mmCIF file of C-alpha atoms in Angstrom:
data_model
loop_
_atom_site.group_PDB
_atom_site.id
_atom_site.type_symbol
_atom_site.label_atom_id
_atom_site.label_comp_id
_atom_site.label_asym_id
_atom_site.label_seq_id
_atom_site.Cartn_x
_atom_site.Cartn_y
_atom_site.Cartn_z
ATOM 1 C CA MET T 194 -18.571 9.183 -0.549
ATOM 2 C CA ASP T 195 -20.792 9.862 -3.051
ATOM 3 C CA LEU T 196 -18.685 7.713 -6.106
ATOM 4 C CA HIS T 197 -19.823 10.075 -9.009
ATOM 5 C CA LEU T 198 -18.185 13.069 -6.451
ATOM 6 C CA PHE T 199 -14.809 11.212 -6.292
ATOM 7 C CA LEU T 200 -14.547 9.627 -9.935
ATOM 8 C CA ILE T 201 -12.800 12.103 -12.563
ATOM 9 C CA PRO T 202 -15.007 13.903 -14.479
ATOM 10 C CA PRO T 203 -14.769 12.512 -18.051
ATOM 11 C CA ALA T 204 -14.076 15.341 -20.080
ATOM 12 C CA ASP T 205 -10.389 15.489 -17.862
ATOM 13 C CA SER T 206 -10.441 11.545 -17.849
ATOM 14 C CA ALA T 207 -10.514 12.158 -21.805
ATOM 15 C CA ARG T 208 -8.184 14.527 -21.801
ATOM 16 C CA ARG T 209 -5.380 11.986 -20.248
ATOM 17 C CA LYS T 210 -1.995 11.421 -22.354
ATOM 18 C CA GLY T 211 0.108 8.996 -22.793
ATOM 19 C CA PRO T 212 2.600 7.126 -25.288
ATOM 20 C CA TYR T 213 0.598 5.613 -28.776
ATOM 21 C CA ASP T 214 -2.495 6.873 -27.234
ATOM 22 C CA ARG T 215 -3.541 7.208 -31.179
ATOM 23 C CA ILE T 216 -3.827 3.835 -30.889
ATOM 24 C CA VAL T 217 -3.372 2.197 -27.577
ATOM 25 C CA MET T 218 -5.739 3.696 -25.309
ATOM 26 C CA SER T 219 -4.801 2.354 -21.876
ATOM 27 C CA SER T 220 -2.486 0.003 -20.722
ATOM 28 C CA ARG T 221 -3.498 -2.276 -17.450
ATOM 29 C CA VAL T 222 -1.741 -5.137 -15.175
ATOM 30 C CA ARG T 223 -4.039 -7.283 -13.079
ATOM 31 C CA LEU T 224 -2.952 -9.292 -10.182
ATOM 32 C CA ALA T 225 -4.689 -12.197 -8.914
ATOM 33 C CA ARG T 226 -4.072 -12.995 -4.976
ATOM 34 C CA ASN T 227 -5.864 -15.595 -2.191
ATOM 35 C CA LEU T 228 -5.471 -15.565 1.302
ATOM 36 C CA LYS T 229 -3.929 -18.621 2.585
ATOM 37 C CA ASP T 230 -6.562 -21.010 3.969
ATOM 38 C CA ALA T 231 -9.228 -19.396 3.039
ATOM 39 C CA ALA T 232 -12.122 -20.779 0.628
ATOM 40 C CA PHE T 233 -11.889 -19.134 -2.594
ATOM 41 C CA PRO T 234 -14.741 -16.582 -3.064
ATOM 42 C CA GLY T 235 -16.798 -18.889 -5.735
ATOM 43 C CA TRP T 236 -16.976 -21.594 -2.797
ATOM 44 C CA ALA T 237 -17.290 -19.372 0.052
ATOM 45 C CA LYS T 238 -20.462 -18.844 2.192
ATOM 46 C CA LYS T 239 -21.164 -15.251 3.006
ATOM 47 C CA PRO T 240 -19.966 -15.264 6.617
ATOM 48 C CA GLU T 241 -16.318 -16.218 5.266
ATOM 49 C CA ARG T 242 -16.586 -13.601 2.351
ATOM 50 C CA VAL T 243 -17.340 -10.765 4.972
ATOM 51 C CA LYS T 244 -13.974 -12.635 6.763
ATOM 52 C CA VAL T 245 -11.739 -11.581 4.073
ATOM 53 C CA LEU T 246 -13.439 -8.691 2.955
ATOM 54 C CA GLU T 247 -12.645 -7.213 6.554
ATOM 55 C CA LEU T 248 -8.977 -8.243 6.031
ATOM 56 C CA ILE T 249 -7.661 -7.439 2.878
ATOM 57 C CA ARG T 250 -9.818 -3.703 2.654
ATOM 58 C CA PRO T 251 -8.030 -2.330 5.804
ATOM 59 C CA ALA T 252 -4.810 -3.248 4.595
ATOM 60 C CA ILE T 253 -5.051 -2.035 1.270
ATOM 61 C CA GLU T 254 -6.582 1.376 2.651
ATOM 62 C CA THR T 255 -2.759 1.663 4.381
ATOM 63 C CA LEU T 256 -0.877 1.617 1.115
ATOM 64 C CA PRO T 257 0.514 5.297 0.594
ATOM 65 C CA GLU T 258 -1.202 4.636 -3.214
ATOM 66 C CA MET T 259 -4.738 4.744 -1.684
ATOM 67 C CA LYS T 260 -4.346 7.545 0.479
ATOM 68 C CA ASP T 261 -8.133 9.793 -0.036
ATOM 69 C CA ALA T 262 -9.271 6.136 -1.587
ATOM 70 C CA TYR T 263 -12.751 5.330 -2.183
ATOM 71 C CA SER T 264 -13.419 2.319 -0.450
ATOM 72 C CA GLU T 265 -16.675 0.539 -0.067
ATOM 73 C CA ALA T 266 -18.698 -2.337 0.010
ATOM 74 C CA MET T 267 -20.677 -3.833 -3.286
ATOM 75 C CA ASP T 268 -23.755 -3.960 -1.839
ATOM 76 C CA SER T 269 -23.749 -0.579 -0.985
ATOM 77 C CA LEU T 270 -23.053 0.635 -4.171
ATOM 78 C CA SER T 271 -26.344 1.059 -6.287
ATOM 79 C CA THR T 272 -26.638 -1.204 -9.843
ATOM 80 C CA LEU T 273 -26.278 2.287 -11.454
ATOM 81 C CA ASP T 274 -22.768 2.903 -9.967
ATOM 82 C CA LYS T 275 -21.685 -0.709 -10.620
ATOM 83 C CA GLN T 276 -22.513 -0.245 -14.101
ATOM 84 C CA ILE T 277 -20.428 3.360 -14.366
ATOM 85 C CA LEU T 278 -17.237 1.563 -12.691
ATOM 86 C CA VAL T 279 -17.808 -1.527 -15.442
ATOM 87 C CA GLU T 280 -18.023 1.615 -18.461
ATOM 88 C CA ARG T 281 -14.975 3.396 -16.877
ATOM 89 C CA HIS T 282 -13.326 -0.299 -17.016
ATOM 90 C CA LEU T 283 -12.536 0.098 -13.267
ATOM 91 C CA ILE T 284 -14.345 -3.190 -12.428
ATOM 92 C CA SER T 285 -15.330 -6.431 -14.281
ATOM 93 C CA ARG T 286 -18.547 -7.306 -15.211
ATOM 94 C CA GLU T 287 -18.325 -10.250 -13.027
ATOM 95 C CA HIS T 288 -17.285 -7.729 -9.502
ATOM 96 C CA ALA T 289 -20.356 -5.844 -10.398
ATOM 97 C CA ALA T 290 -22.673 -8.514 -9.799
ATOM 98 C CA LYS T 291 -21.488 -9.150 -6.441
ATOM 99 C CA GLY T 292 -22.750 -7.821 -3.471
ATOM 100 C CA ALA T 293 -22.203 -9.026 0.236
ATOM 101 C CA GLY T 294 -18.926 -9.606 1.144
ATOM 102 C CA SER T 295 -17.368 -8.207 -2.018
ATOM 103 C CA GLY T 296 -15.561 -4.410 -1.908
ATOM 104 C CA LEU T 297 -13.748 -1.644 -3.895
ATOM 105 C CA VAL T 298 -10.915 0.082 -3.124
ATOM 106 C CA LEU T 299 -10.021 2.858 -6.179
ATOM 107 C CA ASN T 300 -6.927 5.935 -5.755
ATOM 108 C CA ARG T 301 -7.927 9.354 -6.168
ATOM 109 C CA GLU T 302 -5.884 9.025 -9.949
ATOM 110 C CA GLU T 303 -7.763 6.140 -11.028
ATOM 111 C CA THR T 304 -4.916 4.615 -11.807
ATOM 112 C CA LEU T 305 -4.972 2.204 -8.956
ATOM 113 C CA CYS T 306 -7.774 -0.351 -8.426
ATOM 114 C CA CYS T 307 -8.552 -3.264 -6.187
ATOM 115 C CA MET T 308 -11.395 -5.644 -6.635
ATOM 116 C CA ILE T 309 -12.130 -7.617 -2.835
ATOM 117 C CA ASN T 310 -13.776 -11.178 -3.272
ATOM 118 C CA GLU T 311 -14.371 -11.219 -7.627
ATOM 119 C CA GLU T 312 -13.521 -14.763 -8.440
ATOM 120 C CA ASP T 313 -9.957 -14.645 -6.367
ATOM 121 C CA HIS T 314 -9.926 -12.679 -3.154
ATOM 122 C CA LEU T 315 -7.936 -9.687 -4.358
ATOM 123 C CA ARG T 316 -7.760 -8.397 -8.084
ATOM 124 C CA MET T 317 -5.583 -5.297 -8.242
ATOM 125 C CA GLN T 318 -4.988 -3.651 -10.962
ATOM 126 C CA ALA T 319 -2.747 -0.692 -12.397
ATOM 127 C CA LEU T 320 -4.331 1.134 -15.398
ATOM 128 C CA ARG T 321 -2.067 3.824 -17.246
ATOM 129 C CA PRO T 322 -3.296 6.068 -20.835
ATOM 130 C CA GLY T 323 -1.256 4.930 -23.940
ATOM 131 C CA LEU T 324 1.078 2.281 -24.251
ATOM 132 C CA GLN T 325 2.752 2.119 -20.684
ATOM 133 C CA LEU T 326 2.998 -1.157 -19.664
ATOM 134 C CA LYS T 327 6.085 -1.119 -17.778
ATOM 135 C CA GLN T 328 5.267 1.802 -15.619
ATOM 136 C CA ALA T 329 1.914 0.077 -14.808
ATOM 137 C CA TRP T 330 3.422 -3.297 -14.104
ATOM 138 C CA ASN T 331 6.141 -1.447 -11.643
ATOM 139 C CA ALA T 332 3.316 0.601 -9.875
ATOM 140 C CA ILE T 333 0.969 -2.837 -9.484
ATOM 141 C CA ASP T 334 4.673 -4.768 -8.550
ATOM 142 C CA GLN T 335 4.908 -2.138 -5.539
ATOM 143 C CA ALA T 336 1.675 -2.066 -4.405
ATOM 144 C CA ASP T 337 1.954 -5.935 -4.205
ATOM 145 C CA SER T 338 5.027 -6.444 -2.409
ATOM 146 C CA ALA T 339 3.634 -4.108 0.496
ATOM 147 C CA LEU T 340 0.485 -6.200 0.510
ATOM 148 C CA GLU T 341 2.837 -9.280 0.709
ATOM 149 C CA LYS T 342 3.958 -8.054 4.113
ATOM 150 C CA LYS T 343 0.396 -7.849 5.538
ATOM 151 C CA LEU T 344 -1.577 -10.399 4.019
ATOM 152 C CA ASP T 345 -0.708 -14.270 4.133
ATOM 153 C CA TYR T 346 -0.919 -15.167 0.771
ATOM 154 C CA ALA T 347 -1.885 -18.448 -0.640
ATOM 155 C CA PHE T 348 1.521 -19.245 -2.282
ATOM 156 C CA SER T 349 3.213 -23.183 -3.276
ATOM 157 C CA PRO T 350 6.737 -22.994 -3.903
ATOM 158 C CA ASP T 351 6.458 -25.451 -6.901
ATOM 159 C CA LEU T 352 3.451 -23.737 -8.796
ATOM 160 C CA GLY T 353 3.703 -19.802 -7.531
ATOM 161 C CA TYR T 354 0.513 -17.756 -6.193
ATOM 162 C CA LEU T 355 -2.515 -20.116 -6.072
ATOM 163 C CA THR T 356 -5.740 -19.160 -7.677
ATOM 164 C CA ALA T 357 -9.566 -19.823 -8.301
ATOM 165 C CA CYS T 358 -8.828 -20.475 -11.929
ATOM 166 C CA PRO T 359 -6.389 -22.748 -12.765
ATOM 167 C CA THR T 360 -5.612 -19.975 -16.143
ATOM 168 C CA ASN T 361 -4.345 -17.653 -13.701
ATOM 169 C CA ILE T 362 -1.870 -20.045 -11.479
ATOM 170 C CA GLY T 363 1.671 -19.031 -10.452
ATOM 171 C CA THR T 364 2.087 -15.578 -10.947
ATOM 172 C CA GLY T 365 -1.647 -14.676 -11.386
ATOM 173 C CA ILE T 366 -0.614 -11.696 -13.758
ATOM 174 C CA ARG T 367 -3.339 -10.585 -16.504
ATOM 175 C CA VAL T 368 -1.317 -8.252 -18.888
ATOM 176 C CA SER T 369 -3.661 -6.030 -21.349
ATOM 177 C CA ALA T 370 -3.769 -3.043 -23.582
ATOM 178 C CA MET T 371 -6.780 -1.538 -25.438
ATOM 179 C CA LEU T 372 -6.374 -0.927 -28.791
ATOM 180 C CA HIS T 373 -8.498 1.627 -31.735
ATOM 181 C CA LEU T 374 -7.876 -1.030 -34.591
ATOM 182 C CA PRO T 375 -10.384 0.964 -37.070
ATOM 183 C CA GLY T 376 -7.401 0.932 -39.850
ATOM 184 C CA LEU T 377 -6.850 -2.690 -39.792
ATOM 185 C CA VAL T 378 -10.416 -3.746 -39.598
ATOM 186 C CA LEU T 379 -11.767 -1.252 -42.666
ATOM 187 C CA ASP T 380 -8.053 -2.743 -44.700
ATOM 188 C CA GLU T 381 -9.574 -6.175 -43.995
ATOM 189 C CA GLN T 382 -6.524 -7.412 -41.996
ATOM 190 C CA ILE T 383 -7.698 -7.810 -38.486
ATOM 191 C CA ASN T 384 -8.735 -11.123 -38.695
ATOM 192 C CA PRO T 385 -5.116 -12.224 -39.967
ATOM 193 C CA ILE T 386 -3.851 -9.816 -37.171
ATOM 194 C CA ILE T 387 -5.814 -11.625 -34.795
ATOM 195 C CA GLN T 388 -4.777 -15.439 -35.720
ATOM 196 C CA SER T 389 -1.264 -13.920 -35.494
ATOM 197 C CA VAL T 390 -1.827 -13.098 -31.777
ATOM 198 C CA ASN T 391 -3.421 -15.924 -30.928
ATOM 199 C CA LYS T 392 -0.580 -18.583 -32.129
ATOM 200 C CA LEU T 393 1.907 -16.354 -29.956
ATOM 201 C CA GLY T 394 -0.314 -17.337 -26.826
ATOM 202 C CA LEU T 395 -2.086 -14.061 -26.270
ATOM 203 C CA ALA T 396 -6.153 -13.341 -26.111
ATOM 204 C CA VAL T 397 -8.056 -10.979 -28.626
ATOM 205 C CA ARG T 398 -11.241 -9.848 -26.376
ATOM 206 C CA GLY T 399 -13.759 -7.171 -26.937
ATOM 207 C CA LEU T 400 -13.961 -3.913 -25.237
ATOM 208 C CA TYR T 401 -15.067 -5.215 -22.152
ATOM 209 C CA GLY T 402 -13.227 -8.419 -21.798
ATOM 210 C CA GLU T 403 -13.837 -12.175 -22.153
ATOM 211 C CA GLY T 404 -17.336 -12.901 -24.451
ATOM 212 C CA THR T 405 -17.809 -9.686 -25.144
ATOM 213 C CA GLU T 406 -17.810 -7.924 -28.780
ATOM 214 C CA ALA T 407 -15.176 -5.278 -30.275
ATOM 215 C CA LEU T 408 -17.523 -2.251 -30.294
ATOM 216 C CA GLY T 409 -16.215 0.784 -31.553
ATOM 217 C CA ASN T 410 -13.044 -1.149 -33.348
ATOM 218 C CA VAL T 411 -11.488 -1.111 -29.590
ATOM 219 C CA PHE T 412 -9.840 -5.102 -29.095
ATOM 220 C CA GLN T 413 -8.241 -5.873 -25.486
ATOM 221 C CA VAL T 414 -5.267 -7.654 -26.358
ATOM 222 C CA SER T 415 -3.575 -10.051 -23.425
ATOM 223 C CA ASN T 416 -1.412 -12.694 -22.177
ATOM 224 C CA GLN T 417 -2.730 -16.226 -21.584
ATOM 225 C CA MET T 418 0.142 -17.769 -19.479
ATOM 226 C CA THR T 419 1.000 -16.902 -16.370
ATOM 227 C CA LEU T 420 3.149 -20.063 -15.105
ATOM 228 C CA GLY T 421 6.406 -20.605 -15.688
ATOM 229 C CA GLU T 422 7.374 -16.914 -17.216
ATOM 230 C CA ALA T 423 8.218 -14.383 -15.208
ATOM 231 C CA GLU T 424 6.250 -11.252 -14.852
ATOM 232 C CA ALA T 425 9.033 -8.585 -16.682
ATOM 233 C CA ALA T 426 9.282 -11.032 -19.443
ATOM 234 C CA ILE T 427 5.834 -11.275 -19.918
ATOM 235 C CA VAL T 428 5.139 -7.325 -19.568
ATOM 236 C CA GLU T 429 7.866 -7.372 -22.374
ATOM 237 C CA ARG T 430 6.568 -10.080 -24.618
ATOM 238 C CA LEU T 431 3.189 -8.057 -25.197
ATOM 239 C CA GLU T 432 5.198 -4.615 -25.104
ATOM 240 C CA LYS T 433 6.780 -6.377 -28.668
ATOM 241 C CA VAL T 434 3.597 -7.354 -29.720
ATOM 242 C CA LEU T 435 2.059 -4.459 -29.587
ATOM 243 C CA ALA T 436 4.417 -2.498 -31.112
ATOM 244 C CA GLN T 437 4.236 -4.918 -34.075
ATOM 245 C CA ILE T 438 0.374 -4.577 -33.962
ATOM 246 C CA ILE T 439 0.750 -0.429 -33.737
ATOM 247 C CA GLU T 440 3.055 -0.934 -36.924
ATOM 248 C CA HIS T 441 0.111 -2.837 -38.957
ATOM 249 C CA GLU T 442 -2.174 -0.025 -37.743
ATOM 250 C CA GLU T 443 -0.479 2.734 -39.151
ATOM 251 C CA ASN T 444 0.471 1.178 -42.571
ATOM 252 C CA SER T 445 -2.963 0.037 -43.021
ATOM 253 C CA ARG T 446 -4.070 3.656 -42.201
ATOM 254 C CA ALA T 447 -1.591 4.740 -44.811
ATOM 255 C CA ARG T 448 -2.463 2.229 -47.205
ATOM 256 C CA LEU T 449 -6.132 2.693 -47.394
ATOM 257 C CA LEU T 450 -5.314 6.865 -47.272
ATOM 258 C CA GLU T 451 -3.099 6.529 -50.081
ATOM 259 C CA LYS T 452 -4.809 3.283 -52.216
ATOM 260 C CA LYS T 453 -8.517 3.740 -51.181
ATOM 261 C CA PRO T 454 -9.135 7.522 -49.948
ATOM 262 C CA LYS T 455 -13.148 8.054 -50.812
ATOM 263 C CA MET T 456 -13.602 4.697 -48.746
ATOM 264 C CA VAL T 457 -12.303 6.078 -46.051
ATOM 265 C CA TYR T 458 -13.687 9.377 -46.392
ATOM 266 C CA ASN T 459 -16.799 8.291 -46.927
ATOM 267 C CA HIS T 460 -17.438 6.198 -43.967
ATOM 268 C CA ILE T 461 -16.151 9.141 -41.623
ATOM 269 C CA GLY T 462 -18.389 11.491 -43.663
ATOM 270 C CA ARG T 463 -21.052 8.861 -42.848
ATOM 271 C CA ALA T 464 -20.411 8.885 -39.444
ATOM 272 C CA TYR T 465 -20.526 12.287 -38.878
ATOM 273 C CA GLY T 466 -23.217 13.083 -41.284
ATOM 274 C CA VAL T 467 -25.327 10.226 -38.620
ATOM 275 C CA LEU T 468 -23.888 11.715 -34.880
ATOM 276 C CA ALA T 469 -24.413 15.212 -36.168
ATOM 277 C CA ASN T 470 -27.806 14.627 -37.680
ATOM 278 C CA ALA T 471 -29.694 11.610 -35.978
ATOM 279 C CA HIS T 472 -32.215 11.795 -33.331
ATOM 280 C CA SER T 473 -32.366 8.548 -32.091
ATOM 281 C CA ILE T 474 -29.019 6.322 -32.120
ATOM 282 C CA SER T 475 -28.457 3.278 -29.781
ATOM 283 C CA SER T 476 -24.741 2.654 -27.454
ATOM 284 C CA LYS T 477 -23.670 -0.011 -29.847
ATOM 285 C CA GLU T 478 -24.183 2.285 -33.272
ATOM 286 C CA THR T 479 -22.808 5.684 -31.714
ATOM 287 C CA MET T 480 -19.809 3.330 -30.367
ATOM 288 C CA ASN T 481 -18.977 2.374 -34.251
ATOM 289 C CA LEU T 482 -19.396 5.750 -35.298
ATOM 290 C CA LEU T 483 -17.667 7.570 -33.010
ATOM 291 C CA SER T 484 -14.921 5.055 -33.942
ATOM 292 C CA LEU T 485 -14.777 6.439 -37.511
ATOM 293 C CA MET T 486 -14.538 10.087 -36.417
ATOM 294 C CA ARG T 487 -12.168 9.072 -33.522
ATOM 295 C CA LEU T 488 -9.889 7.871 -36.884
ATOM 296 C CA GLY T 489 -11.279 11.062 -39.008
ATOM 297 C CA VAL T 490 -9.878 13.338 -35.745
ATOM 298 C CA ASP T 491 -6.499 10.965 -35.727
ATOM 299 C CA VAL T 492 -5.789 11.371 -39.876
ATOM 300 C CA GLY T 493 -6.519 15.129 -39.930
ATOM 301 C CA LEU T 494 -10.171 15.537 -41.724
ATOM 302 C CA PHE T 495 -11.433 17.355 -38.539
ATOM 303 C CA PRO T 496 -8.625 20.222 -38.558
ATOM 304 C CA GLY T 497 -9.323 21.662 -34.768
ATOM 305 C CA VAL T 498 -11.193 19.265 -33.152
ATOM 306 C CA GLU T 499 -9.271 16.900 -30.197
ATOM 307 C CA ARG T 500 -9.446 13.739 -29.916
ATOM 308 C CA SER T 501 -10.699 14.204 -26.590
ATOM 309 C CA LEU T 502 -13.932 14.846 -27.110
ATOM 310 C CA VAL T 503 -14.375 11.892 -28.935
ATOM 311 C CA ASP T 504 -12.969 10.093 -26.126
ATOM 312 C CA GLU T 505 -15.341 12.045 -23.728
ATOM 313 C CA LEU T 506 -18.508 11.094 -26.034
ATOM 314 C CA PHE T 507 -17.437 7.430 -25.809
ATOM 315 C CA ILE T 508 -17.581 7.650 -22.214
ATOM 316 C CA LEU T 509 -20.702 9.480 -21.717
ATOM 317 C CA THR T 510 -23.297 7.964 -24.638
ATOM 318 C CA GLN T 511 -22.711 4.556 -22.428
ATOM 319 C CA PRO T 512 -26.183 3.667 -20.643
ATOM 320 C CA ALA T 513 -25.295 4.023 -17.461
ATOM 321 C CA HIS T 514 -23.482 7.370 -18.111
ATOM 322 C CA LEU T 515 -26.352 8.498 -20.043
ATOM 323 C CA GLN T 516 -28.764 7.173 -17.248
ATOM 324 C CA LYS T 517 -27.213 9.086 -14.352
ATOM 325 C CA GLN T 518 -27.614 12.628 -15.837
ATOM 326 C CA HIS T 519 -31.285 11.951 -15.672
ATOM 327 C CA SER T 520 -32.817 11.446 -12.420
ATOM 328 C CA GLU T 521 -35.765 9.194 -13.692
ATOM 329 C CA LYS T 522 -35.196 6.138 -14.920
ATOM 330 C CA LEU T 523 -34.773 5.768 -18.782
ATOM 331 C CA THR T 524 -35.951 3.285 -20.998
ATOM 332 C CA ALA T 525 -33.541 1.962 -23.560
ATOM 333 C CA GLU T 526 -35.995 3.817 -26.608
ATOM 334 C CA GLU T 527 -35.660 7.101 -24.212
ATOM 335 C CA ARG T 528 -31.704 6.983 -23.795
ATOM 336 C CA ASP T 529 -31.583 6.280 -27.608
ATOM 337 C CA LEU T 530 -33.593 9.535 -28.288
ATOM 338 C CA LEU T 531 -31.394 11.737 -25.155
ATOM 339 C CA ARG T 532 -27.888 10.287 -26.846
ATOM 340 C CA ALA T 533 -28.862 11.818 -30.069
ATOM 341 C CA ASP T 534 -30.206 14.898 -28.919
ATOM 342 C CA MET T 535 -26.603 14.793 -26.579
ATOM 343 C CA VAL T 536 -24.210 14.386 -29.528
ATOM 344 C CA ARG T 537 -25.688 16.538 -32.337
ATOM 345 C CA GLU T 538 -24.904 19.246 -29.225
ATOM 346 C CA ARG T 539 -22.068 18.462 -28.842
ATOM 347 C CA LEU T 540 -20.907 18.240 -32.374
ATOM 348 C CA ARG T 541 -22.681 21.571 -33.368
ATOM 349 C CA PRO T 542 -19.428 23.502 -33.501
ATOM 350 C CA VAL T 543 -17.737 20.830 -35.207
ATOM 351 C CA SER T 544 -17.865 21.301 -39.197
ATOM 352 C CA ARG T 545 -18.425 18.460 -41.493
ATOM 353 C CA PRO T 546 -15.132 16.638 -42.751
ATOM 354 C CA LEU T 547 -12.714 17.636 -45.020
ATOM 355 C CA GLY T 548 -12.531 15.818 -48.212
ATOM 356 C CA LYS T 549 -8.815 14.964 -47.558
ATOM 357 C CA PRO T 550 -6.548 15.536 -44.930
ATOM 358 C CA SER T 551 -5.597 19.208 -43.824
ATOM 359 C CA ALA T 552 -2.129 17.530 -42.933
ATOM 360 C CA PRO T 553 -0.078 14.026 -42.237
ATOM 361 C CA PRO T 554 -0.208 13.273 -38.804
ATOM 362 C CA SER T 555 3.329 13.142 -36.850
ATOM 363 C CA ALA T 556 4.194 9.748 -35.652
ATOM 364 C CA GLU T 557 6.448 11.615 -33.558
ATOM 365 C CA LEU T 558 3.670 13.491 -31.483
ATOM 366 C CA ASP T 559 2.029 10.323 -30.940
ATOM 367 C CA LYS T 560 5.167 8.746 -29.485
ATOM 368 C CA ALA T 561 5.426 11.796 -26.880
ATOM 369 C CA GLY T 562 1.073 10.939 -26.760
ATOM 370 C CA LYS T 563 0.353 14.694 -27.969
#
């Protein structure tokens, strides 16, 4: 099956709605599981990894949620295909580096994705737009319970589920949300917030997880402890912290518009000016400027413009997605030229931002994910 015929088109993906999606771009719950009496992937030889793949993959494919799923061995995917999956946040960068003995099963809605032989034998994740951690947890819990009847998991009565990395031992759960926080960054409040979140035992990472930077003012917040706390309690605790971060972001945006409106309009106006007129632009600069334009849409400086336009460009301007649109191999310089051409064309119908918001954003609409 052709991956690109299977994946949801970027325009449709960008239109998906969820609660508080002005700030919470997506919610994710991931579970790490391993088979009993089988070496962890990092220690296993190729024949062992292949055997594990042949055990786990058919079990996943039988799940009702995986009807008509995309199922493939990682060594059958091109480097470009793997990078596109990373850019869509469907697989990790580590899994993209895997070859023989590793695999992927992804459902049609892109709400359930299973990585086989990444760091653990099985890493399954449920994804939802906006703030929907409980819904994601319920979905992955159901899939996990069904798989546990088919697979013999490595489990200790004292420690819980056994994992390759000690930080995942116990529940094996990683609960996270991807947040767009330009208000806190412009208000110079992001570092105190990160420090406060860290003190609560949570991790704050960049756009693509551990070891990456917060491109486009996008941060991932997740739990670090997996041992000694029930899954539902972890989900609830993170949801409470996220509610506070959302409130801080809303307050920063309101404070900036009240006390430093010209600074905000200047940042957004310059971002629009570069995006709408540049003839060469890097992926990093594009994401940082699109972040400011997204803020401009949210605070009413671009009346009639949907946030989905910016979110679609977030996807399409990334290197692998840009490369996919052209059959020949592109250099970084060629991608920068083509990226600028595409963004200029897509922003042609968009008028420059207003000097002040046309209407105050509605928090009630945001809660509904409108």
